[in-house]
XYZ file of C-alpha atoms in Angstrom:
783
model
C -0.095 -0.089 -0.126
C 1.458 3.370 -1.013
C 1.500 5.965 1.795
C 1.972 9.568 0.707
C 4.022 12.364 2.667
C 1.014 14.217 3.860
C -0.476 11.041 5.444
C 2.769 10.365 7.287
C 2.829 13.970 8.598
C -0.830 13.631 9.647
C -0.154 10.417 11.433
C 3.041 11.666 13.308
C 1.762 15.273 14.236
C -0.388 14.207 17.282
C 2.478 12.474 18.779
C 4.891 15.469 18.339
C 2.374 17.855 19.902
C 1.959 15.567 22.843
C 5.677 15.521 23.265
C 5.990 19.260 23.185
C 3.181 19.685 25.643
C 4.705 17.238 27.939
C 8.059 18.924 27.684
C 6.354 22.396 28.272
C 4.733 21.255 31.337
C 7.722 19.587 32.709
C 9.754 22.784 32.317
C 6.958 24.728 33.831
C 6.762 22.327 36.748
C 10.430 22.700 37.374
C 10.212 26.435 37.139
C 7.632 26.475 39.636
C 9.359 24.310 41.953
C 12.593 26.296 41.649
C 10.509 29.455 42.211
C 8.859 27.827 45.350
C 12.325 26.773 46.559
C 13.595 30.250 45.976
C 10.664 32.010 47.611
C 10.973 29.611 50.619
C 14.459 30.631 50.798
C 13.530 34.209 50.689
C 10.887 34.011 53.227
C 12.390 31.484 55.644
C 14.443 32.615 58.596
C 13.662 36.344 58.097
C 14.822 38.266 61.136
C 12.158 39.604 63.527
C 11.943 43.415 62.846
C 10.263 43.765 66.344
C 13.705 43.096 67.810
C 14.719 46.588 66.475
C 12.779 48.154 69.122
C 15.799 46.945 71.403
C 18.193 48.538 69.239
C 21.467 48.542 71.201
C 24.360 48.940 68.683
C 28.101 49.110 69.595
C 29.013 52.345 71.314
C 32.276 54.169 71.605
C 33.954 54.111 74.977
C 35.622 57.421 76.122
C 38.634 58.166 78.260
C 38.632 61.450 80.095
C 41.288 63.345 82.111
C 40.581 64.541 85.638
C 40.137 68.223 84.204
C 37.599 67.111 81.624
C 39.646 66.583 78.508
C 38.770 63.858 76.215
C 41.805 61.722 75.855
C 40.791 58.854 73.803
C 37.975 57.067 71.927
C 37.958 53.234 71.923
C 35.704 51.585 69.462
C 35.119 48.931 66.821
C 32.531 51.312 65.409
C 32.789 54.984 66.453
C 29.264 55.559 67.490
C 27.387 57.842 69.968
C 23.658 56.987 69.723
C 21.492 60.089 70.279
C 17.612 60.779 69.844
C 17.410 62.395 66.377
C 14.195 64.098 67.391
C 16.303 66.451 69.488
C 18.162 67.587 66.307
C 17.204 70.718 64.450
C 14.936 70.146 61.491
C 17.398 71.112 58.801
C 19.725 68.122 59.834
C 16.923 65.624 59.500
C 15.701 67.076 56.198
C 19.194 67.073 54.750
C 19.429 63.282 55.181
C 15.851 62.899 53.683
C 16.839 65.093 50.658
C 19.912 62.996 50.005
C 18.549 59.588 50.541
C 14.806 59.415 50.622
C 12.783 62.576 50.121
C 9.541 60.661 50.042
C 10.253 58.845 53.297
C 7.176 59.887 55.135
C 4.853 58.880 52.269
C 5.963 55.424 51.069
C 5.256 52.137 52.921
C 8.903 50.900 52.906
C 9.437 50.764 49.052
C 9.330 53.891 46.911
C 8.360 52.420 43.539
C 8.353 55.804 41.778
C 11.784 56.585 43.304
C 13.171 53.227 41.979
C 11.936 54.060 38.551
C 13.057 57.611 38.736
C 16.532 56.600 39.915
C 16.890 53.884 37.214
C 15.835 56.315 34.465
C 18.305 59.128 35.717
C 21.132 56.608 35.983
C 20.583 55.411 32.332
C 20.444 59.019 31.041
C 23.646 60.078 32.959
C 25.274 56.760 32.222
C 26.268 56.488 35.900
C 24.916 55.509 39.120
C 24.207 58.964 40.403
C 20.933 58.030 42.426
C 20.056 54.970 44.437
C 16.716 53.303 44.633
C 16.813 52.107 48.189
C 14.607 53.790 50.680
C 15.841 54.674 54.190
C 13.855 51.792 55.558
C 15.670 49.355 53.089
C 18.988 50.774 54.091
C 18.083 50.137 57.766
C 16.977 46.557 56.929
C 20.160 45.859 54.943
C 22.457 47.454 57.751
C 20.857 45.800 60.704
C 19.224 42.567 59.538
C 20.950 41.366 56.445
C 24.420 40.465 55.131
C 25.937 42.890 52.670
C 26.135 40.544 49.507
C 24.694 41.834 46.243
C 22.107 39.113 45.172
C 18.508 39.028 44.048
C 17.593 36.989 47.151
C 18.969 39.532 49.444
C 17.337 42.303 47.649
C 13.980 40.646 47.848
C 14.505 39.862 51.550
C 15.369 43.525 52.117
C 12.194 44.623 50.430
C 10.013 42.320 52.505
C 11.668 43.455 55.601
C 11.331 47.115 54.714
C 7.527 46.511 54.491
C 7.358 44.585 57.712
C 9.356 47.280 59.411
C 6.932 49.989 58.226
C 4.065 47.955 59.872
C 5.778 47.312 63.094
C 7.918 50.467 63.737
C 6.944 54.175 63.403
C 8.675 56.454 60.925
C 10.377 58.200 63.761
C 11.842 55.001 65.045
C 13.010 53.895 61.588
C 14.712 57.353 61.042
C 16.304 57.021 64.626
C 17.826 53.605 63.527
C 19.264 55.165 60.558
C 20.698 58.243 61.784
C 22.608 56.227 64.470
C 23.530 53.302 62.216
C 24.597 54.676 58.950
C 28.392 54.631 58.118
C 29.827 58.177 57.300
C 33.472 57.556 56.917
C 36.610 57.708 59.000
C 35.296 54.881 61.302
C 32.233 57.138 62.146
C 28.794 55.583 62.451
C 25.923 57.827 62.992
C 25.218 61.518 62.844
C 26.854 62.194 66.168
C 30.223 60.635 65.633
C 30.388 62.126 62.131
C 29.751 65.780 63.428
C 32.698 65.323 65.787
C 34.889 63.775 63.328
C 34.386 66.365 60.506
C 33.536 69.586 62.408
C 34.431 69.106 65.960
C 30.794 69.897 67.148
C 27.800 67.886 68.570
C 25.352 66.989 65.875
C 22.769 69.345 67.295
C 24.999 72.252 66.455
C 25.532 71.541 62.780
C 24.720 74.309 60.410
C 23.035 73.920 57.252
C 26.041 73.699 55.011
C 27.816 71.164 57.580
C 24.760 68.983 57.885
C 24.307 68.764 53.967
C 27.869 67.781 53.588
C 27.606 64.937 55.976
C 24.144 63.900 54.625
C 25.766 63.440 51.276
C 28.278 60.869 52.475
C 26.279 57.572 52.874
C 25.986 56.994 49.278
C 29.852 56.633 48.932
C 31.848 57.804 52.036
C 35.266 57.214 50.474
C 34.379 58.847 47.209
C 32.973 61.937 48.983
C 35.426 62.142 51.797
C 36.070 66.021 52.348
C 39.414 65.318 53.644
C 40.718 63.411 50.524
C 38.364 64.650 47.975
C 37.053 68.042 48.970
C 35.806 69.137 45.467
C 33.692 66.084 45.118
C 32.322 66.624 48.575
C 31.228 70.001 47.813
C 29.617 68.958 44.710
C 27.654 66.492 46.600
C 26.696 69.063 49.268
C 25.356 71.191 46.507
C 23.240 68.273 45.215
C 21.786 67.837 48.663
C 21.031 71.486 49.178
C 19.404 71.464 45.696
C 17.132 68.739 46.756
C 16.372 70.335 49.870
C 15.246 73.603 47.993
C 13.297 71.614 45.459
C 11.257 70.071 48.297
C 10.541 73.396 49.806
C 12.487 72.649 53.008
C 14.863 75.658 52.583
C 14.628 78.855 50.563
C 16.706 79.589 47.480
C 18.658 82.307 49.407
C 19.599 79.692 52.168
C 20.642 77.194 49.543
C 22.731 79.686 47.831
C 24.485 80.765 50.976
C 25.162 77.274 52.183
C 26.566 76.289 48.776
C 28.971 79.089 48.952
C 30.144 78.381 52.453
C 33.784 77.461 52.570
C 34.568 73.856 53.614
C 36.024 74.356 57.166
C 36.969 71.044 58.697
C 38.350 70.492 62.186
C 41.212 68.440 60.973
C 40.607 64.640 61.592
C 42.864 63.396 64.347
C 43.104 60.235 66.304
C 42.673 61.422 69.837
C 44.210 58.286 71.248
C 47.502 59.027 69.484
C 47.509 62.738 69.913
C 46.445 63.661 73.435
C 48.196 61.363 75.791
C 48.939 58.015 73.939
C 51.113 56.321 76.577
C 48.723 57.002 79.354
C 45.662 56.034 77.425
C 47.242 52.816 76.300
C 48.165 51.993 79.906
C 44.474 52.439 80.672
C 43.223 50.508 77.883
C 45.491 47.485 78.663
C 44.444 47.423 82.216
C 40.615 47.678 81.422
C 40.919 45.011 78.701
C 42.176 42.513 81.176
C 39.353 43.535 83.704
C 36.223 43.738 81.314
C 37.396 42.143 78.034
C 37.776 43.628 74.467
C 34.208 43.556 73.585
C 32.882 45.444 76.509
C 35.823 47.856 76.209
C 35.316 48.613 72.512
C 31.574 48.427 72.143
C 30.108 49.028 75.667
C 30.011 52.813 75.643
C 31.991 52.984 78.812
C 32.937 56.363 80.284
C 36.417 56.007 81.754
C 37.714 58.772 84.162
C 41.313 58.924 84.879
C 43.742 60.585 87.239
C 45.488 62.377 84.513
C 45.911 66.226 84.580
C 46.185 67.411 80.917
C 48.130 70.429 81.868
C 50.674 68.250 83.595
C 50.620 65.680 80.804
C 51.316 68.325 78.190
C 54.255 69.652 80.175
C 55.615 66.142 80.754
C 55.590 65.268 77.132
C 57.216 68.532 76.214
C 59.893 68.269 78.977
C 60.825 64.714 78.043
C 60.929 65.350 74.326
C 63.025 68.543 74.626
C 65.390 66.729 77.110
C 65.900 63.745 74.876
C 66.648 66.081 72.059
C 69.103 68.026 73.920
C 70.914 64.701 74.845
C 71.026 63.776 71.292
C 72.297 67.239 70.149
C 75.055 67.023 72.887
C 76.257 63.807 71.132
C 76.663 65.715 67.787
C 74.869 66.149 64.462
C 74.442 62.928 62.661
C 73.838 64.522 59.323
C 70.871 64.890 56.968
C 68.024 62.482 57.355
C 67.644 62.184 53.627
C 68.222 64.078 50.402
C 65.819 65.638 48.053
C 67.245 65.786 44.579
C 64.221 66.921 42.551
C 61.393 69.269 43.261
C 58.742 66.829 42.731
C 60.279 64.726 45.601
C 59.508 67.597 47.932
C 55.713 66.872 47.659
C 55.787 64.687 50.730
C 57.154 67.605 52.802
C 55.015 70.200 51.061
C 51.820 68.362 51.949
C 52.979 67.515 55.417
C 50.959 68.703 58.512
C 51.159 72.506 59.069
C 53.414 73.328 61.749
C 52.012 74.500 65.184
C 53.562 75.752 68.485
C 55.570 72.875 69.906
C 55.252 70.629 66.838
C 58.121 68.824 65.242
C 58.725 67.273 61.989
C 61.028 66.917 58.944
C 61.642 69.868 56.532
C 63.720 70.493 53.414
C 66.629 72.902 53.208
C 65.759 75.363 50.425
C 68.714 77.847 50.903
C 72.084 77.961 52.704
C 73.852 81.000 53.716
C 76.706 82.027 56.070
C 74.040 83.314 58.625
C 71.704 80.330 58.395
C 69.472 78.142 56.463
C 66.065 78.295 55.047
C 63.840 75.274 55.455
C 60.400 74.351 53.943
C 57.520 72.366 55.467
C 53.804 72.284 54.576
C 54.703 74.900 51.871
C 56.019 77.387 54.360
C 59.497 78.700 54.477
C 61.228 79.308 57.848
C 64.764 80.807 58.315
C 66.809 79.261 61.046
C 69.756 81.527 61.964
C 73.176 80.252 62.832
C 72.479 81.034 66.514
C 69.872 78.245 66.546
C 72.027 75.602 65.039
C 75.479 76.052 66.677
C 75.126 72.656 68.295
C 75.386 71.071 64.778
C 78.626 72.958 63.869
C 82.081 71.784 64.698
C 85.769 72.408 63.762
C 85.410 70.296 60.654
C 81.945 72.008 59.684
C 82.346 75.462 61.320
C 79.415 77.174 59.336
C 76.008 76.585 57.747
C 77.615 76.602 54.310
C 80.009 73.893 55.284
C 77.483 71.665 57.149
C 74.238 71.967 55.143
C 73.208 71.405 51.316
C 70.085 72.408 49.649
C 67.887 69.316 49.478
C 69.069 68.134 52.832
C 66.121 66.707 55.015
C 66.464 67.907 58.607
C 64.374 67.674 61.731
C 62.834 70.877 62.986
C 61.070 72.144 66.097
C 58.502 74.982 65.921
C 58.062 77.443 68.773
C 55.995 80.600 68.947
C 58.156 83.711 69.187
C 56.565 87.243 69.091
C 53.348 86.224 67.596
C 54.966 84.041 64.861
C 56.278 80.589 64.583
C 60.051 80.156 64.544
C 61.924 76.995 63.433
C 64.772 75.538 65.489
C 67.088 72.744 64.236
C 67.042 69.785 66.603
C 67.834 66.150 66.244
C 65.409 63.235 66.582
C 66.988 61.151 69.353
C 67.966 57.529 69.250
C 68.080 57.516 73.067
C 64.587 57.148 74.893
C 63.261 57.753 78.193
C 60.221 58.115 80.351
C 58.523 60.498 82.847
C 55.867 59.789 85.476
C 54.208 62.118 88.074
C 52.009 61.083 90.989
C 50.200 62.863 93.753
C 52.261 62.278 96.703
C 49.378 61.791 99.007
C 47.152 59.519 96.874
C 49.317 57.802 94.199
C 47.119 59.226 91.396
C 49.089 59.336 88.279
C 48.740 62.977 87.022
C 51.099 62.417 83.940
C 52.783 59.451 82.145
C 54.986 59.630 79.212
C 56.427 56.282 78.154
C 58.852 57.359 75.399
C 59.715 59.985 72.842
C 57.305 58.886 70.052
C 54.309 56.553 70.533
C 53.902 56.170 66.763
C 57.305 54.446 66.728
C 57.118 52.590 69.906
C 54.169 51.746 72.065
C 56.369 50.317 74.730
C 55.690 52.177 78.020
C 59.086 52.755 79.640
C 57.646 54.014 82.904
C 55.606 50.983 83.577
C 56.939 48.148 81.532
C 60.723 48.629 81.406
C 62.737 46.947 84.069
C 65.918 48.762 84.413
C 68.686 48.746 87.240
C 67.961 51.373 89.727
C 71.590 52.644 90.130
C 71.984 55.184 93.004
C 68.241 56.073 92.985
C 67.889 53.253 95.341
C 70.189 54.701 97.968
C 67.584 56.803 99.810
C 65.723 53.625 100.437
C 68.755 51.828 102.038
C 69.689 54.870 104.016
C 66.186 55.114 105.488
C 66.861 51.347 106.693
C 70.146 52.461 108.192
C 68.569 55.208 110.075
C 66.103 52.739 111.486
C 69.093 50.546 112.502
C 70.633 53.409 114.484
C 72.611 55.343 111.684
C 72.193 59.348 111.763
C 73.109 61.874 109.032
C 76.128 62.509 111.009
C 77.399 58.792 111.296
C 80.977 58.763 110.024
C 82.138 56.033 107.745
C 85.491 55.754 105.974
C 85.304 56.153 102.290
C 88.415 53.740 101.350
C 89.157 50.865 99.218
C 87.552 47.514 100.045
C 87.955 44.199 98.300
C 85.469 41.165 98.281
C 86.606 37.702 97.439
C 83.674 36.071 95.747
C 83.212 32.589 94.616
C 82.452 32.173 90.763
C 84.220 35.367 89.884
C 87.526 35.538 88.074
C 88.725 38.510 89.983
C 87.950 40.123 93.241
C 85.174 42.761 93.440
C 86.438 46.244 94.421
C 83.494 48.698 94.544
C 84.447 52.055 93.400
C 83.018 55.684 93.453
C 82.251 57.604 90.366
C 85.635 58.965 89.123
C 87.638 56.259 90.835
C 88.253 58.426 93.986
C 88.189 57.785 97.494
C 87.348 60.584 100.122
C 88.353 59.179 103.486
C 86.206 60.134 106.546
C 82.576 60.820 105.245
C 79.260 61.205 106.966
C 76.252 59.494 105.926
C 74.686 62.703 104.715
C 77.781 63.626 102.672
C 77.668 60.061 101.173
C 74.097 60.530 100.013
C 74.627 64.050 98.802
C 77.512 63.089 96.777
C 76.305 59.625 96.050
C 79.314 57.704 97.366
C 79.256 54.085 96.485
C 81.986 52.656 98.714
C 80.340 54.120 101.963
C 76.900 52.761 100.797
C 78.343 49.351 100.422
C 80.033 49.294 103.895
C 76.904 50.660 105.498
C 74.916 47.879 103.839
C 77.386 45.297 104.924
C 77.039 46.643 108.452
C 73.255 46.807 108.742
C 72.800 43.368 106.909
C 71.700 42.549 103.439
C 68.751 40.145 104.348
C 67.228 42.898 106.437
C 67.719 45.479 103.816
C 65.981 43.257 101.189
C 63.030 42.863 103.460
C 62.885 46.466 104.049
C 62.815 47.191 100.288
C 59.915 44.753 99.689
C 58.070 46.251 102.761
C 58.449 49.674 100.977
C 56.599 48.244 98.048
C 59.318 47.271 95.525
C 57.884 44.542 93.590
C 60.876 43.380 91.516
C 63.127 40.457 92.360
C 65.999 41.487 94.549
C 69.010 39.280 95.065
C 70.340 39.314 98.450
C 73.874 40.632 97.923
C 76.005 43.721 98.336
C 75.379 44.888 94.843
C 72.053 46.259 96.042
C 74.126 49.304 97.373
C 74.996 50.011 93.880
C 71.442 49.750 92.626
C 71.565 46.280 90.852
C 67.858 45.584 91.273
C 65.835 45.920 88.064
C 62.870 48.177 88.718
C 60.242 50.165 86.847
C 60.241 53.816 86.928
C 56.608 53.748 88.190
C 57.377 51.497 90.887
C 60.348 53.511 92.194
C 58.472 56.736 91.819
C 55.585 55.567 93.834
C 58.039 54.077 96.637
C 59.756 57.556 96.933
C 56.419 59.000 97.832
C 57.126 57.620 101.357
C 59.606 60.494 101.823
C 57.014 63.193 100.862
C 54.044 62.218 102.882
C 55.348 61.003 106.231
C 55.974 57.337 105.295
C 52.874 56.273 103.232
C 53.135 54.522 99.901
C 50.184 54.355 97.547
C 50.051 52.171 94.513
C 49.854 54.255 91.114
C 46.327 54.984 90.162
C 45.715 55.493 86.550
C 41.904 54.786 86.236
C 39.805 56.351 88.853
C 36.248 55.438 87.841
C 34.441 53.468 85.101
C 30.708 53.740 84.215
C 28.742 51.894 81.754
C 26.525 53.515 79.244
C 23.758 53.897 81.829
C 26.001 55.674 84.315
C 26.281 52.748 86.509
C 29.465 52.438 88.295
C 31.528 49.337 87.165
C 34.924 50.306 88.938
C 36.147 52.922 91.320
C 39.702 53.185 92.592
C 40.334 55.088 95.581
C 43.697 55.662 97.415
C 44.594 52.822 99.607
C 45.921 54.546 102.667
C 46.958 51.337 104.600
C 49.694 51.298 107.298
C 52.770 53.457 106.961
C 55.699 51.714 105.249
C 58.181 53.658 107.349
C 57.884 55.982 110.416
C 57.124 59.630 109.854
C 60.286 60.380 111.597
C 62.502 58.277 109.441
C 60.745 59.767 106.332
C 61.494 63.304 107.551
C 65.367 62.404 108.262
C 65.854 61.013 104.761
C 63.681 63.749 103.172
C 65.785 66.390 104.654
C 69.037 64.730 103.416
C 67.446 64.469 99.964
C 66.851 68.162 99.891
C 70.505 68.744 100.310
C 71.205 66.600 97.132
C 69.489 69.344 95.066
C 71.169 72.245 96.878
C 74.746 71.046 97.000
C 75.080 67.360 95.521
C 74.579 65.452 92.317
C 71.067 66.726 91.806
C 72.229 70.340 91.506
C 70.654 70.780 88.073
C 67.190 69.889 89.589
C 67.578 72.599 92.264
C 66.223 76.108 92.405
C 62.541 75.355 92.365
C 60.320 78.006 93.937
C 58.924 75.398 96.283
C 60.546 72.808 98.654
C 62.059 69.888 96.792
C 64.064 66.939 97.220
C 65.248 63.962 95.220
C 68.216 61.619 94.179
C 70.037 60.941 90.994
C 70.903 57.466 89.638
C 73.451 56.360 87.041
C 74.214 52.678 86.336
C 77.363 50.960 85.216
C 78.794 52.447 82.042
C 76.031 55.151 81.878
C 73.536 52.615 80.643
C 70.660 54.294 82.706
C 70.264 57.763 84.073
C 67.745 58.365 86.745
C 66.223 61.307 88.752
C 63.384 60.950 91.111
C 62.355 63.897 93.219
C 59.442 65.369 95.049
C 57.649 68.429 96.295
C 55.195 68.364 99.332
C 52.422 67.688 96.746
C 54.118 65.775 93.822
C 56.556 62.974 93.215
C 58.021 62.562 89.749
C 60.616 60.248 88.311
C 62.662 60.391 85.106
C 64.438 57.500 83.419
C 66.777 57.976 80.381
C 68.574 55.079 78.380
C 68.578 52.992 75.167
C 66.202 50.134 74.827
C 69.007 47.839 73.728
C 70.830 48.702 76.947
C 73.869 50.403 75.040
C 75.626 52.973 77.159
C 74.947 56.761 77.140
C 77.871 59.056 76.551
C 80.420 59.282 79.474
C 79.056 62.587 80.727
C 75.370 61.701 80.628
C 74.790 60.798 84.231
C 71.576 61.066 86.158
C 72.502 64.592 87.282
C 73.052 65.736 83.702
C 70.712 63.846 81.517
C 67.660 63.299 83.864
C 67.677 66.177 86.567
C 66.981 69.010 84.170
C 64.174 67.236 82.608
C 62.648 66.876 86.072
C 63.123 70.469 86.731
C 61.745 71.624 83.386
C 58.639 69.575 84.138
C 58.353 70.594 87.883
C 58.546 74.218 87.246
C 55.261 74.015 85.244
C 53.718 71.384 87.575
C 54.036 73.297 90.789
C 51.949 76.147 89.264
C 48.876 73.882 89.438
C 49.948 71.710 92.443
C 51.488 73.454 95.427
C 49.192 73.482 98.413
C 50.986 72.100 101.511
C 53.765 74.565 102.091
C 56.771 72.656 103.356
C 57.449 68.883 103.957
C 55.932 67.664 107.035
C 58.125 67.605 110.382
C 56.502 65.234 112.808
C 57.034 65.291 116.572
C 60.155 63.137 117.658
C 62.446 65.081 115.201
C 65.251 67.685 116.147
C 67.463 69.858 113.923
C 71.196 70.183 114.262
C 74.146 71.375 112.387
C 77.195 69.264 112.098
C 80.571 69.112 110.293
C 80.189 67.384 107.051
C 83.476 65.192 107.526
C 83.625 64.522 111.290
C 79.979 64.305 111.980
C 80.471 66.450 115.161
C 79.289 69.946 115.972
C 81.015 72.347 113.662
C 84.043 74.392 114.637
C 85.964 77.350 113.407
C 87.966 75.028 111.308
C 85.148 73.351 109.561
C 85.100 73.614 105.801
C 81.434 72.595 105.456
C 78.581 71.908 107.640
C 75.116 70.554 106.993
C 71.911 71.522 108.952
C 69.345 68.740 108.902
C 66.816 66.629 110.813
C 67.784 63.774 113.283
C 65.579 61.476 115.176
C 65.101 62.986 118.628
C 68.006 62.440 120.961
C 70.479 61.253 118.127
C 71.891 64.834 116.979
C 75.596 65.401 117.695
C 76.348 67.141 120.845
C 80.138 66.686 120.914
C 82.456 69.322 119.440
C 85.229 68.131 117.312
C 88.505 67.228 119.035
C 91.335 68.637 116.978
C 91.579 68.676 113.187
C 89.262 66.949 110.782
C 90.512 63.433 109.745
C 91.235 62.771 106.285
C 93.062 59.640 106.830
C 92.220 56.708 104.241
C 91.823 53.214 105.330
C 94.094 50.472 104.130
C 92.853 48.466 101.085
C 94.014 45.317 102.822
C 90.426 44.389 104.041
C 88.988 41.332 102.432
C 85.568 39.929 102.843
C 83.916 36.742 101.637
C 80.417 37.348 100.265
C 77.935 36.261 97.705
C 78.388 37.497 94.162
C 77.722 41.389 94.039
C 77.578 41.495 90.390
C 79.704 43.948 88.184
C 78.277 47.286 89.059
C 81.333 49.276 89.894
C 80.651 52.860 88.819
C 77.281 54.227 89.849
C 76.149 57.621 90.854
C-alpha cells in the first residue's frame, strides 16, 4: 500500500504535539518548583523586625582626664547614639533630601523613586541616584548580610515592608541616623559631626549637615578630607534637593553652597592627646572587662591624668631627649631631596604649630643660616639656633648643610609668629611619670619619645637597674638601724673575694676616687658608692631586702651587696611610687591611672580610691631622709634639679657604664621620676649621668607642674624630730676649722652634741681588708 507524505505527517503530528506539551509542562513544573524553593529561601528565617525596638548598637567608650579633657575614644565602630528628634529640622531634612525625600509617604518601598533613579542613571550613564529607601537601608544594615544578590534584595524589600508595619517612621529614622556609616570610622550623625567639624550633631549648620548627609552613598568617594571638590559637589546636590522640596529657600541654599569647607582636621585622639597614658588604661581595662565590652560598651572612663601636667611632661621629656641627642653631635641629613617633585611629601605635611616637630627640606644655605620648607611654608633658621650642629670640621652652615637636605625641626611661637629650631630626633629614649604624693594618682605618664614608633611604655613596662636612685631607701633602713646623717664611715678601698668570679670585686666611686672620713649625709649628697656598700654590709643585706619589699618594691631583689649600687631591676613607676614615702610621712600608694568606670547607663563598674593602709616607714625616718635628699638638690649630684620656687628633694641615679640615668624627686604635693637610656641597653655618653641627663628634665617639668599643684607649704616635720648642724666630715658639731657643715633633721636624741677634738681626719683606710660574700655583680661605677 502506497502511503503519501501528507499522510505520514498527519499520522505523526499528534505524537509530536504531545511530546512538546509534555516538555512544556515539565519545564513549567521545574520552574514553579525552583521558584517555590527560591521563595521559601527568601521568606524563611527572616529576622524579626520587632527586635529593632531593642536597638543596642556598639558604642564608643571614652577616656577622660581629671580636668575634663577627652583623651581617647575606644571602638570597633565609632558611634554615639542620640535621639534624632532632638536635632534641628534642617539636619533631618538634609538626610531625607539626599537619600529618601519621600520617606514619610511610602510604605517601605518607593516604587516611583526606584523608576526615577533607574531612568536618571541610564540617562547620565552612571549611578548617580540609588533606589533604596531609608527603611531598606536600615534593613540591609541591621538585619541582613551585605552581599549583592537578588535573594538579598527581595528579603530587604520584605523586611522594609514589615518594618513599616511594626515601627513608626521616627523609630526607623532614629535607627538610620545612628547606624549609617559616614566615613573615617564614624557611624551615625553624632560621631560624624565630631569627626568632621568637632561639634555635637545638634550644632551642625546647614552647610555642615548637608555635607555629612551626602556621605552615605559613597563615604570614601565624597570624603571631604581626601576629595574636597567632590564633597562640595555632593553638598550642592543635597542642598538643591532640599530647595526643590521646599525645605529651605533659594537664598538659604545659595548661602550654604557658597560656604567654605572648614573641617576641624581629623585626628586620632588616642594617638595625639596622651597616647602612653591612654594605652596604659586600655591594657588594664581590657584585662578587667574584655575587649568587646571595652570597645563596644560605651564606657565612660575617668582617669587621674591632669592634661596640663601631661602636656608639660611630654614637652619636657621630648626636649630633654633632643638635648641629649644634640650634645652627642649632629648625625647628618636624614635624607636628600634631589628633585622638586620629591618635595611633595614635605610640602603636603601637617602644618607646623607651636611645639610641633617634623621633617623639613633645606631650600637655601647661607653664612648666616638656612631656610627650610615644611607644609609649603619657608622658615629661616639663624646660625644661633644651630650652633650645636657645627664643629671644627664643619664650622659654618655652608660647610654643614646643602640644599635638598632633610632635617628635623622644632617649631616654637616667638613674638606672635612661629620660629623654626634645628633639633635632632633622638635615638636614646626615656620616660617620665608624676604622681600625687598623698594619693598615688598618676597625673602624667609619658612612656617614650614617640608613641607612633614605639608603644612600649618605659615607665611601667621597662625593668631597668636602679643605680644610686635606690640609696635613699637603703639609707632609710640604716636610720632605722641606728645610723644618723652624722654617722661617720671611711670612704676607702675594700675588696670582696667572691666565689664564681675570676677576679676580686672592688667597689668604686664615680671617678675612681676615695674620700676618707665621710658622714652618711655627705655620702648620700655626693652619691658615694663605697660608703653605701660598707653601710649595707654593717646593717645586713637580708634585712635590707626585706625592708625594700616592705616599702613596696615589687621586683626580684637578689640578697647581695650589689644592692648598694642599685643592681635590682625596677620600673620607673614602682620606684617613683615608693619615693612618695619621703614626701608624705611614710605612706606609699599604688599608682592609680583609672579612677572610675561607668557603663552607658551611668552605673559604676569600677572605682579606685587611694589605699591609705599602714605607713611603710615611720614619719620620723621619712623626715630624716627627706631632709638629706633636699641637700642633694642644694649641693649634691642633683644640683641641676635645684632652684625650684617650692621645697624639693630628690636623688640621682646612674648605672654601670652610663646605661641608665635616673632622677626621682618630690615636692610636698608631687613625686616625679625620670629615666633615660637605650632600649637595647647600650651606654649613654660618658658625661650623661643622672644629674646631667635626667635632672634637668625633672626641673623643666616641675617648674610647670607646681604652678597647679602646690598646696601644703613645706614637707611635714613630725614630733620626735630635732634639727642640728654638724661638720660634713667629722659628724660632730662644727668648729671654726670646719670647711662645710650641714643643717638637717635627726631622730630625737640622736643629734651630735660633741664638738670636734682637733683637726678633721682625712686619713684613708688601708685597702687590705678582704671579705667573703655572695656575688655582688659587676656594678662598679654608679652615681
